[in-house]
Coordinates of C-alpha atoms and ligand atoms in Angstrom, one line a residue:
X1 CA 345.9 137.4 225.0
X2 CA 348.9 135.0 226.3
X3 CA 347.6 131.3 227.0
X4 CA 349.1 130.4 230.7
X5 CA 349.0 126.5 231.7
X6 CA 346.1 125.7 233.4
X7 CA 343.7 122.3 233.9
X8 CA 341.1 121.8 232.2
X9 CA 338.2 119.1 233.9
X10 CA 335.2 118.1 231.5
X11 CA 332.4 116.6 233.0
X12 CA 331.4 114.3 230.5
X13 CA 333.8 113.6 228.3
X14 CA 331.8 110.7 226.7
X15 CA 328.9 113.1 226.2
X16 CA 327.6 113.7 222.4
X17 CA 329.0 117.1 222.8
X18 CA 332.5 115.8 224.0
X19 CA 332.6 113.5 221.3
X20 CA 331.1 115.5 218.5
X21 CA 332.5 119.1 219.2
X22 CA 335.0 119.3 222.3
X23 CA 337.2 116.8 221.3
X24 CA 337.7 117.8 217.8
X25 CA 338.5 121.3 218.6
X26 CA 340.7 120.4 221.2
X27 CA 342.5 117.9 218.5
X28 CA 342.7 121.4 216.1
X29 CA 344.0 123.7 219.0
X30 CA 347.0 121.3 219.0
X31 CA 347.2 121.2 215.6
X32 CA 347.6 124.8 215.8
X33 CA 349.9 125.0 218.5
X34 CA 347.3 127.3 220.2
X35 CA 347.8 125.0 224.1
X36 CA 350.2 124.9 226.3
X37 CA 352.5 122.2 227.2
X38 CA 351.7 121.8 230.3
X39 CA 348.4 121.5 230.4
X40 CA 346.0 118.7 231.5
X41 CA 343.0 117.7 230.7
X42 CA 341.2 115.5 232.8
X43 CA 338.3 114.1 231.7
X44 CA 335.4 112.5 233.7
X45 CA 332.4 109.9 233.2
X46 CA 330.8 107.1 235.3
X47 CA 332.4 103.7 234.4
X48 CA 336.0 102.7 234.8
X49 CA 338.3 103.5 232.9
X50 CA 342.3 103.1 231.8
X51 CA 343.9 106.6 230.5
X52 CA 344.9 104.7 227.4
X53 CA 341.1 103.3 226.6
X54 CA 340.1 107.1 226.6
X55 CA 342.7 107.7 224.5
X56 CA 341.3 105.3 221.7
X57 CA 338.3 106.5 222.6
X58 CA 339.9 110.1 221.6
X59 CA 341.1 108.5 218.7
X60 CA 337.7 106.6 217.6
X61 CA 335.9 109.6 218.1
X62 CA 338.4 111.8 216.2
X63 CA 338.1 109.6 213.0
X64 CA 333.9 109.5 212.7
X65 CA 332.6 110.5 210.3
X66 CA 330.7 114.1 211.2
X67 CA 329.4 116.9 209.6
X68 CA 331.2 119.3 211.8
X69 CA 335.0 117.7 211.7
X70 CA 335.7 116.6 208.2
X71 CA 339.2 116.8 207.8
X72 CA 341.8 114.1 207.9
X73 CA 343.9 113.2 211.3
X74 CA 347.3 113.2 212.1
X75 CA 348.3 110.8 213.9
X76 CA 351.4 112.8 215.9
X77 CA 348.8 115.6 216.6
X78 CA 346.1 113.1 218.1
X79 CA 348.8 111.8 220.6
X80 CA 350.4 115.0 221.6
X81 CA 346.8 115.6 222.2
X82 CA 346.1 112.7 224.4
X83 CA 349.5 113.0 226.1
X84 CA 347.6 115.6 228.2
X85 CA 344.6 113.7 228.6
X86 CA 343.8 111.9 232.2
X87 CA 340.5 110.0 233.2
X88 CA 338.5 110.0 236.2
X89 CA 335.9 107.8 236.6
X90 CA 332.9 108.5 239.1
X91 CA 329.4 110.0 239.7
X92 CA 329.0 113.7 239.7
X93 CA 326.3 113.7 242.5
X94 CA 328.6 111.2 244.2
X95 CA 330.7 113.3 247.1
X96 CA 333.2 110.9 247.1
X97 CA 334.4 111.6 243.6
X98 CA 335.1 115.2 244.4
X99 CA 337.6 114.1 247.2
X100 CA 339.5 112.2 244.1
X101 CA 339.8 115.0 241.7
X102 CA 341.0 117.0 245.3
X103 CA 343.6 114.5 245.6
X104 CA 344.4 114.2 241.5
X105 CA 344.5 118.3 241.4
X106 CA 346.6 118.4 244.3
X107 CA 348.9 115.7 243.2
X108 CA 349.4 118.3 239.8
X109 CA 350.4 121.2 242.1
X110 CA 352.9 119.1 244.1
X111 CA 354.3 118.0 240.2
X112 CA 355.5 121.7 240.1
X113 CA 352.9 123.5 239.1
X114 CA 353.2 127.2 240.8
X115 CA 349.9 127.9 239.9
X116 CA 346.2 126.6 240.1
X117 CA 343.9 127.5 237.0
X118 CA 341.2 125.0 235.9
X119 CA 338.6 125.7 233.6
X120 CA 335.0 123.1 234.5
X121 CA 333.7 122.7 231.3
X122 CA 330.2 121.0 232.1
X123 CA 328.9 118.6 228.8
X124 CA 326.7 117.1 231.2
X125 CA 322.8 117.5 231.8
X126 CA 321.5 121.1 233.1
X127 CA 319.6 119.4 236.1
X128 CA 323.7 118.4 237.6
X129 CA 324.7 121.4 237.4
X130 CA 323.9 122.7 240.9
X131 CA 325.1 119.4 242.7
X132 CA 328.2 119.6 240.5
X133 CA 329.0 123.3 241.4
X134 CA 327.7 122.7 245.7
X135 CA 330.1 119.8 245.5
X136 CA 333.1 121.8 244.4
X137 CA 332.7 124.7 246.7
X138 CA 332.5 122.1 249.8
X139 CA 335.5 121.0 248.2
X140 CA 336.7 124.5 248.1
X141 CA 337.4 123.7 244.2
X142 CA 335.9 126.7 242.9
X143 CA 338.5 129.2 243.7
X144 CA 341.9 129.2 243.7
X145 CA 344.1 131.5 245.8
X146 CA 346.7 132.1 242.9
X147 CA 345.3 131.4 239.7
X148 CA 341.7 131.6 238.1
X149 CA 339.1 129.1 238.1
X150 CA 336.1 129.2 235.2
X151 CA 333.2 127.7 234.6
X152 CA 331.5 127.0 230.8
X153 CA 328.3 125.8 230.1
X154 CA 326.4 125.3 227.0
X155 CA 323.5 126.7 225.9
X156 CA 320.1 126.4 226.3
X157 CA 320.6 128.0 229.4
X158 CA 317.6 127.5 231.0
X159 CA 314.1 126.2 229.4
X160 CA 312.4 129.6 230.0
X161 CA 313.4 133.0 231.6
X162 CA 312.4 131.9 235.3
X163 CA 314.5 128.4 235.3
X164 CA 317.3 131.0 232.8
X165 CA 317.7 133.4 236.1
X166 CA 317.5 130.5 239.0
X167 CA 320.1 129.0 236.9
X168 CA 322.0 132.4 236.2
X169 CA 321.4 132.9 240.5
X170 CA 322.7 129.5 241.1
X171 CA 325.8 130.3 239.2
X172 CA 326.3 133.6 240.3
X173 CA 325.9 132.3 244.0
X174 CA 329.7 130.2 243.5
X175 CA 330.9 132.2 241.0
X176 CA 331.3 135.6 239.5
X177 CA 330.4 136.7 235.7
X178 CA 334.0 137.1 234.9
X179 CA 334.2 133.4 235.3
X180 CA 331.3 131.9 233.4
X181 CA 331.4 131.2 229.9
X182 CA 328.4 130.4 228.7
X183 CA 328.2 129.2 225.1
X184 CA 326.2 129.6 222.2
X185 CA 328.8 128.6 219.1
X186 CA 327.0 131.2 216.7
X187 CA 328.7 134.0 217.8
X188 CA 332.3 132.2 217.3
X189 CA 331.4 131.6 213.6
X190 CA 333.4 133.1 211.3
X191 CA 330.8 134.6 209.2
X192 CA 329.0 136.0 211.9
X193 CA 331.8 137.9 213.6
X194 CA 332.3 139.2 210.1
X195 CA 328.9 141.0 209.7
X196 CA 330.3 143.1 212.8
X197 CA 333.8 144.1 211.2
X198 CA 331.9 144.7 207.7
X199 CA 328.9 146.8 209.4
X200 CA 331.4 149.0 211.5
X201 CA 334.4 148.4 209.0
X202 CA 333.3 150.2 205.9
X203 CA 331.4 153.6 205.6
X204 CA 329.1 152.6 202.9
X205 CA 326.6 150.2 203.9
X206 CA 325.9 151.4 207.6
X207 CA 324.0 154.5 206.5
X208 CA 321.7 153.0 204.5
X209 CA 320.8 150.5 207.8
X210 CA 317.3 152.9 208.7
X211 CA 314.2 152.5 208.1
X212 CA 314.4 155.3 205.5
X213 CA 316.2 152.2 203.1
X214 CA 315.2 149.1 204.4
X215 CA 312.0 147.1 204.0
X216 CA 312.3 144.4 206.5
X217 CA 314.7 141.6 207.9
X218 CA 314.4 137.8 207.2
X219 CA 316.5 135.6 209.6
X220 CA 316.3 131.8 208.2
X221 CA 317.3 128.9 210.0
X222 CA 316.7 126.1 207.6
X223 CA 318.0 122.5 208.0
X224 CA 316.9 119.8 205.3
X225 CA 317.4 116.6 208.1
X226 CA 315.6 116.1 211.4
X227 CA 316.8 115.2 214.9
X228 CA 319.3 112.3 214.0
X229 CA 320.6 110.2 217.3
X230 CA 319.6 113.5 219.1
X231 CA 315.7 113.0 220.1
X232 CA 315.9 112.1 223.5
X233 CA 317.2 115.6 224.0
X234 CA 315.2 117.5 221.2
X235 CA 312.2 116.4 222.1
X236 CA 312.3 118.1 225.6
X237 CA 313.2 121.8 223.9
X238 CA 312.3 122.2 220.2
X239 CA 313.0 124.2 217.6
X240 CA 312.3 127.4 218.8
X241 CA 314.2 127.0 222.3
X242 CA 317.0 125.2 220.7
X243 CA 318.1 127.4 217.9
X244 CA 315.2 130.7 218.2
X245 CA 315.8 131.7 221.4
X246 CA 319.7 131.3 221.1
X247 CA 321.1 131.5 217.3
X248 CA 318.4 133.2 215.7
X249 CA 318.1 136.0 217.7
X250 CA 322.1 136.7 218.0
X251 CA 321.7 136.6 214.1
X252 CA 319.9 139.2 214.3
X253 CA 321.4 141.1 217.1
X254 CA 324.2 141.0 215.0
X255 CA 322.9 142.4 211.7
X256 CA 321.0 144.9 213.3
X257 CA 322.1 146.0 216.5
X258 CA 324.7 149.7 216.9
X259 CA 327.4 150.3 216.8
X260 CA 329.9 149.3 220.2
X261 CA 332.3 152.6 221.1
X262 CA 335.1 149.8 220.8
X263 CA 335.8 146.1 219.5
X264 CA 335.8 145.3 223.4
X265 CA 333.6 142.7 225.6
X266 CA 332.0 145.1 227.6
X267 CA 331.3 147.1 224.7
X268 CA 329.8 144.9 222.3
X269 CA 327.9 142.8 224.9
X270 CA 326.0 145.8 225.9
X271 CA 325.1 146.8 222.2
X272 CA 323.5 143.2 222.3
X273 CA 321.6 143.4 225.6
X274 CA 320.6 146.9 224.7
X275 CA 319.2 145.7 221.1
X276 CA 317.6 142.3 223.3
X277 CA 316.2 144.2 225.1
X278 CA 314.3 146.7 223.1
X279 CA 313.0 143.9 220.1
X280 CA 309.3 143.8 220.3
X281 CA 308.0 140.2 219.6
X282 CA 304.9 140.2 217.7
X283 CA 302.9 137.6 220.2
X284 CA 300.0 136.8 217.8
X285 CA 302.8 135.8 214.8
X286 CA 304.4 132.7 216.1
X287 CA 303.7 129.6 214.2
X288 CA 304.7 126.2 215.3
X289 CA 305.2 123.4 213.2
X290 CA 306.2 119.4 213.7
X291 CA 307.0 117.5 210.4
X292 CA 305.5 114.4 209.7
X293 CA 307.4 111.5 211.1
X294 CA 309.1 113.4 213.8
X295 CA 307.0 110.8 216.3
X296 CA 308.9 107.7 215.0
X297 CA 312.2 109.2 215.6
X298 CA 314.6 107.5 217.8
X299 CA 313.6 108.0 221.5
X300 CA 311.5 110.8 220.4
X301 CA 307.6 110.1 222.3
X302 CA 305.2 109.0 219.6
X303 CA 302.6 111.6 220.6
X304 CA 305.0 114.3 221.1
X305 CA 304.0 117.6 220.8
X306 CA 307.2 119.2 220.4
X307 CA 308.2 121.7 217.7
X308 CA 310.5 121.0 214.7
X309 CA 309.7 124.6 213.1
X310 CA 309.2 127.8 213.6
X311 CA 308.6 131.6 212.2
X312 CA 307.7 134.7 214.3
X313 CA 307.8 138.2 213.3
X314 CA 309.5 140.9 215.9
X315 CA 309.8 144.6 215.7
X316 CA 313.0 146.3 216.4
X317 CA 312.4 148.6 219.0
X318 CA 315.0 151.3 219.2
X319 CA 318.6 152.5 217.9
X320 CA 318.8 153.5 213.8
X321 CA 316.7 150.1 212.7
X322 CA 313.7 151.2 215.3
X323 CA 310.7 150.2 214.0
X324 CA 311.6 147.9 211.2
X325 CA 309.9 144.6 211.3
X326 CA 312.5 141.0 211.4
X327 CA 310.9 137.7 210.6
X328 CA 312.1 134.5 211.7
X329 CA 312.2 130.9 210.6
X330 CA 313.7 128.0 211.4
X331 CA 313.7 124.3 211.6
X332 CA 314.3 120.5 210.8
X333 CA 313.3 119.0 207.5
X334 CA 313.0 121.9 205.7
X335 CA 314.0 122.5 201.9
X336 CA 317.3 123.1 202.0
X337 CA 320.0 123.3 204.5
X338 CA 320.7 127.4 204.4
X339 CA 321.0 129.8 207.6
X340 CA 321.5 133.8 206.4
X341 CA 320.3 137.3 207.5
X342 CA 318.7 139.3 204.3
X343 CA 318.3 143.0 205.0
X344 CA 316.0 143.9 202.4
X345 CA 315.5 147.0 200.6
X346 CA 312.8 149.3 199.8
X347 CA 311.3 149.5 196.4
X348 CA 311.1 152.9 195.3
X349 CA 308.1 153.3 193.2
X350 CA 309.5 155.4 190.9
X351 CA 312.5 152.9 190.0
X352 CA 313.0 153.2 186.2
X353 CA 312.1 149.8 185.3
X354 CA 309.3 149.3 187.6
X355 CA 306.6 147.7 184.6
X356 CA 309.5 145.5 183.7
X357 CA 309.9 142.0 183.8
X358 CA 311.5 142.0 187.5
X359 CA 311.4 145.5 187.7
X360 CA 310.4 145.7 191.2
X361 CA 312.7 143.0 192.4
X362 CA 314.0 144.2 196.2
X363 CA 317.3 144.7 196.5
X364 CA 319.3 142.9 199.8
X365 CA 321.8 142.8 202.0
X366 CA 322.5 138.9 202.5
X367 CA 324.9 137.8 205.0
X368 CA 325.1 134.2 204.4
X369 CA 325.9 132.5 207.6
X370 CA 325.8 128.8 205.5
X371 CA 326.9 127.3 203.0
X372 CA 328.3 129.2 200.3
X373 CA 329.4 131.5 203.4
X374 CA 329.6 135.2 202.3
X375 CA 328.0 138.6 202.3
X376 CA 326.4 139.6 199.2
X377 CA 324.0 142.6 197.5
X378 CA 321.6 141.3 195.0
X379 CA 320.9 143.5 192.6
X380 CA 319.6 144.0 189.0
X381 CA 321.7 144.3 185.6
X382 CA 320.7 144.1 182.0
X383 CA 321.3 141.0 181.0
X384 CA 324.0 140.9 178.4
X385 CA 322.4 140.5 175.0
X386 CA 320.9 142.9 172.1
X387 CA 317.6 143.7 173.4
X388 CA 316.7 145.4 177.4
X389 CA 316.3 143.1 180.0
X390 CA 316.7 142.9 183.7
X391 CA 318.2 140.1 185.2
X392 CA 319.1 139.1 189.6
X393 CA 322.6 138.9 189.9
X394 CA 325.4 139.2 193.2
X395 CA 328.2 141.5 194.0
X396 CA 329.9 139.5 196.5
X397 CA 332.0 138.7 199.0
X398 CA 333.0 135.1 199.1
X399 CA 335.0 133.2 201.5
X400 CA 337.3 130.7 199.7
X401 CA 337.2 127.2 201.1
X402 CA 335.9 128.4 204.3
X403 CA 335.8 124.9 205.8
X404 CA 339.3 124.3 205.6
X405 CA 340.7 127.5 206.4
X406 CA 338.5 128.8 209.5
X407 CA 338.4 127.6 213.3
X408 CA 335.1 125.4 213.5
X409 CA 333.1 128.4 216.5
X410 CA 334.2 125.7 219.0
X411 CA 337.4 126.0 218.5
X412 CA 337.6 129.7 218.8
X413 CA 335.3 129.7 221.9
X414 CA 337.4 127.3 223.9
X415 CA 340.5 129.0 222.8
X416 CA 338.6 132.7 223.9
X417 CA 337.5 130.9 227.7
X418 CA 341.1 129.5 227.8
X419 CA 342.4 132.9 227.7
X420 CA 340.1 134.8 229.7
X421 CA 337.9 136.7 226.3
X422 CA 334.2 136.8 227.2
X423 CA 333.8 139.2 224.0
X424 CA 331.5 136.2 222.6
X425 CA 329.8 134.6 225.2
X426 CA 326.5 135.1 226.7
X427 CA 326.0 136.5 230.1
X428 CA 323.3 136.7 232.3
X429 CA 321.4 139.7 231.1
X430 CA 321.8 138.8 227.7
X431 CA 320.4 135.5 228.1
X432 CA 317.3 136.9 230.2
X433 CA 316.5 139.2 227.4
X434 CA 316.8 136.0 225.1
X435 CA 314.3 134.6 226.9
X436 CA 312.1 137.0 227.7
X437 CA 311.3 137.7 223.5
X438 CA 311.1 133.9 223.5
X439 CA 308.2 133.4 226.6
X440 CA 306.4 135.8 224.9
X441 CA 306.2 134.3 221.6
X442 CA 304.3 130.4 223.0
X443 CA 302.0 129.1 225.5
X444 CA 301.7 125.4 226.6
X445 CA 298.6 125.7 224.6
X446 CA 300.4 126.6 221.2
X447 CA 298.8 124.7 218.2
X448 CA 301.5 122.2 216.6
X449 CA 301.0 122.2 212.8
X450 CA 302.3 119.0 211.2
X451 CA 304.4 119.5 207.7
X452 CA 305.7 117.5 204.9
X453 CA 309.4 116.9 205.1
X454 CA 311.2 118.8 202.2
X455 CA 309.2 122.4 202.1
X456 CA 309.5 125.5 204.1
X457 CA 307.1 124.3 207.1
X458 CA 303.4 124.8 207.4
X459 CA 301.5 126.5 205.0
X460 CA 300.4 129.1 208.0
X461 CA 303.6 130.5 208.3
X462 CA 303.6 131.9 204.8
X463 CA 300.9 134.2 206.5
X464 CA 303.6 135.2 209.3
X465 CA 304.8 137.5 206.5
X466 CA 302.6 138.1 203.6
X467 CA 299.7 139.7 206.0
X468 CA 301.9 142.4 206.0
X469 CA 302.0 142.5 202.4
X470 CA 305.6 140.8 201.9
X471 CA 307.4 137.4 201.0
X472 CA 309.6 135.0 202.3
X473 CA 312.6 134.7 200.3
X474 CA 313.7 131.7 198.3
X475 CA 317.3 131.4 199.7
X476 CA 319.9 131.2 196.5
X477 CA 322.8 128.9 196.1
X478 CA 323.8 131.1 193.1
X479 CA 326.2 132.8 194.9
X480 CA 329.8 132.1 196.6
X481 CA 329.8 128.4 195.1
X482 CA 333.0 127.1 194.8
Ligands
LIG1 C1 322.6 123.5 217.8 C2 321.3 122.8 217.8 O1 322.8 124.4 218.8 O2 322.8 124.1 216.6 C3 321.1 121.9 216.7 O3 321.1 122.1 219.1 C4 321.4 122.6 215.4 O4 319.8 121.3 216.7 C5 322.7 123.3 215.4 O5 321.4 121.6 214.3 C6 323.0 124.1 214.2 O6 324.3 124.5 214.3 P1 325.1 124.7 212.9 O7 326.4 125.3 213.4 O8 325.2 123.4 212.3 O9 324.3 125.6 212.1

């Protein structure tokens, strides 16, 4: 789709998430020539500010060191970037503001621009988001009589399915769905778009995706470092509302859901709410865990109850995986640092080798979200010597130097929301599904089960799986290392 000039206003550009993903992936869009020239961004926060302070801000910010922007800056690129950059300083519940960016927006019309798009993109915290949006329609900022006006916000949409639809009402009362872009960055990953074109690009593997041939589904979430700087805000959601209800679940949609008619928005968004909305949680599974330490975590409450980890078990519900059984896990401070979707085989119990040394070994399907990104079948081959003997090995798909050659999701998303693609954003049903699986799986009264750093969580949710007579498996790094 064609890019066509427009504004773009963040609310919060000083925010964690302006500084940590926004900013880079706006700094990569230039690189890649993917903006238009006359575009402005105008970026907003409380205290006073000169344009060119923001712009070493820009600057500082671009060249920290962070695990999601690794690559090296050039300088041309960072100030054809901030070229376009503007600040406004104020309060967002402050009325008064809102005449200022009137004026500012105004003043960029009367500069010759014969149209009036603007993107809102709101890195600020949920509870502004209805002043925010009441403020711009008395301002009669959240429409535009020639051009298009959107809205994005980040997920977690909501902290549970009743504050997900007064939030989704509240939204839906300024603007319509068209125009909201709500984002969770899984599904502009690379490797997860990919599980859609391999699924519904080849004619081999789709077949085999029934019950008839597959076992079970293990989703893993695993992250071997806790909350960072980030505790003031974990420690109001936890795990399982800030990566279960959202990223797991989409990892699964993903790997499991049907086939769309088309590669369209409307088409795949309703494969995922239709596959949402039929998963059956397993309510007596979930197990919650907090590892040991989390209370002395920057601005994290000592006595916190809050969940670092945890694993559920859901059943899919209809469509050609009905009735085969997912498990979930996720967390901080776990064993490794690994996030993949293993579709696992059945064991036919008259396989050949079955008394064997790892005879019985399940095949699987394992799309590898990260690292070592890829999508692999792990299989069993004699082991290349004299004598008969099985050993685990990989066909695989591997993605070379993924890093360096893919758009970080951000990137992509923004680019999507700038041109008008919803194709990989949540909307309102899909998010109500999300959280309706995710209500059912905790009470307030949910037991918290502390955990040593460095394993896969509380020993209790080994049981999540193996009362049903299976495993958790040990995620490899054997495969797609560079
Ligand atoms: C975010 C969560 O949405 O996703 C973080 O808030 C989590 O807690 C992160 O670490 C994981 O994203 P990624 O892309 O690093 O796997």
């Amino acid at each position: 789709m064609q890019m066509e000039s427009f504004v773009l206003v963040i609310f919060g550009i000083t925010s964690n998430l302006a500084r940590i993903k926004l900013i880079p992936a706006l700094y990569d869009l230039t690189k890649a020539g993917m903006l238009p020239e006359d575009l402005t961004i105008i970026g907003v926060a409380r205290s006073p500010m000169a344009d060119e302070e923001l712009h070493d801000y820009i600057n500082k910010v671009l060249r920290e060191d962070n695990r999601h922007h690794t690559h090296p800056i050039d300088q041309e690129v960072a100030d054809k970037l901030t070229k376009h950059v503007h600040y406004l300083n104020g309060s967002v519940e402050d009325k008064d503001f809102y005449d200022k960016l009137e004026t500012y927006l105004n003043e960029l019309k009367k500069k010759g621009r014969n149209c009036d798009n603007v993107m809102y993109y709101l890195a600020t915290y949920p509870e502004l988001y209805s002043t925010i949006f009441q403020h711009l329609n008395t301002h009669g900022l959240d429409r535009s009589e020639c051009g298009w006006t959107r809205v994005m916000v980040e997920k977690p949409i909501g902290t549970d399915l009743e504050s997900a639809k007064e939030l989704n009402a509240l939204m839906a009362k300024y603007f319509t769905e068209d125009q909201i872009f709500r984002l969770d960055h899984y599904l502009g990953k690379e490797t997860m778009q990919n599980i859609l074109a391999f699924r519904f690009g080849n004619g081999i593997f789709e077949p085999l995706m029934t019950p008839e041939y597959i076992d079970h589904i293990q989703v893993t979430a695993a992250e071997d470092f806790g909350v960072g700087d980030r505790g003031g805000y974990y420690d109001t959601v936890g795990a399982l509302k800030d990566v279960g209800q959202n990223h797991l679940l989409q990892m699964l949609t993903f790997a499991a859901m049907e086939q769309p008619h088309k590669w369209t928005n409307e088409a795949i968004t309703k494969r995922r709410i239709e596959f949402l909305n039929s998963l059956k949680p397993d309510t007596n599974s979930t197990v919650l865990g907090q590892y040991q330490g989390y209370g002395q975590e920057k601005n994290v409450n000592p006595d916190s109850k809050t969940d670092t980890f945890f694993s559920f078990k859901a059943i899919i519900g209809d469509g050609k995986l009905a009735g085969v059984p997912a498990y979930f896990r996720g967390g901080k401070e776990l064993a490794q640092y690994v996030t993949e979707i293993s579709m696992v085989f059945r064991t036919p119990s008259m396989r050949m080798f079955k008394d064997a040394p790892l005879g019985m070994t399940p095949n699987a399907l394992i799309y590898r979200i990260q690292p070592n990104e890829g999508i692999v079948l792990k299989i069993l081959t004699k082991r290349s010597q004299h004598k008969l003997e099985l050993e685990e090995t990989y066909m695989q798909y591997c993605y070379k130097n993924y890093a360096s050659i893919f758009p970080d999701p951000y990137e992509r998303l923004i680019h999507d929301a700038f041109v008008g693609d919803q194709t990989f954003f949540v909307d309102a049903p899909e998010v109500e599904a999300q959280w309706q699986i995710t209500d059912m799986l905790v009470s307030d009264e949910h037991k918290i089960i502390q955990y040593a750093p460095g394993g896969w969580g509380p020993e209790e949710s080994k049981e999540v799986i193996k009362k049903d007579g299976r495993e958790w498996l040990e995620p490899s790094l054997a495969f797609c290392s560079l």
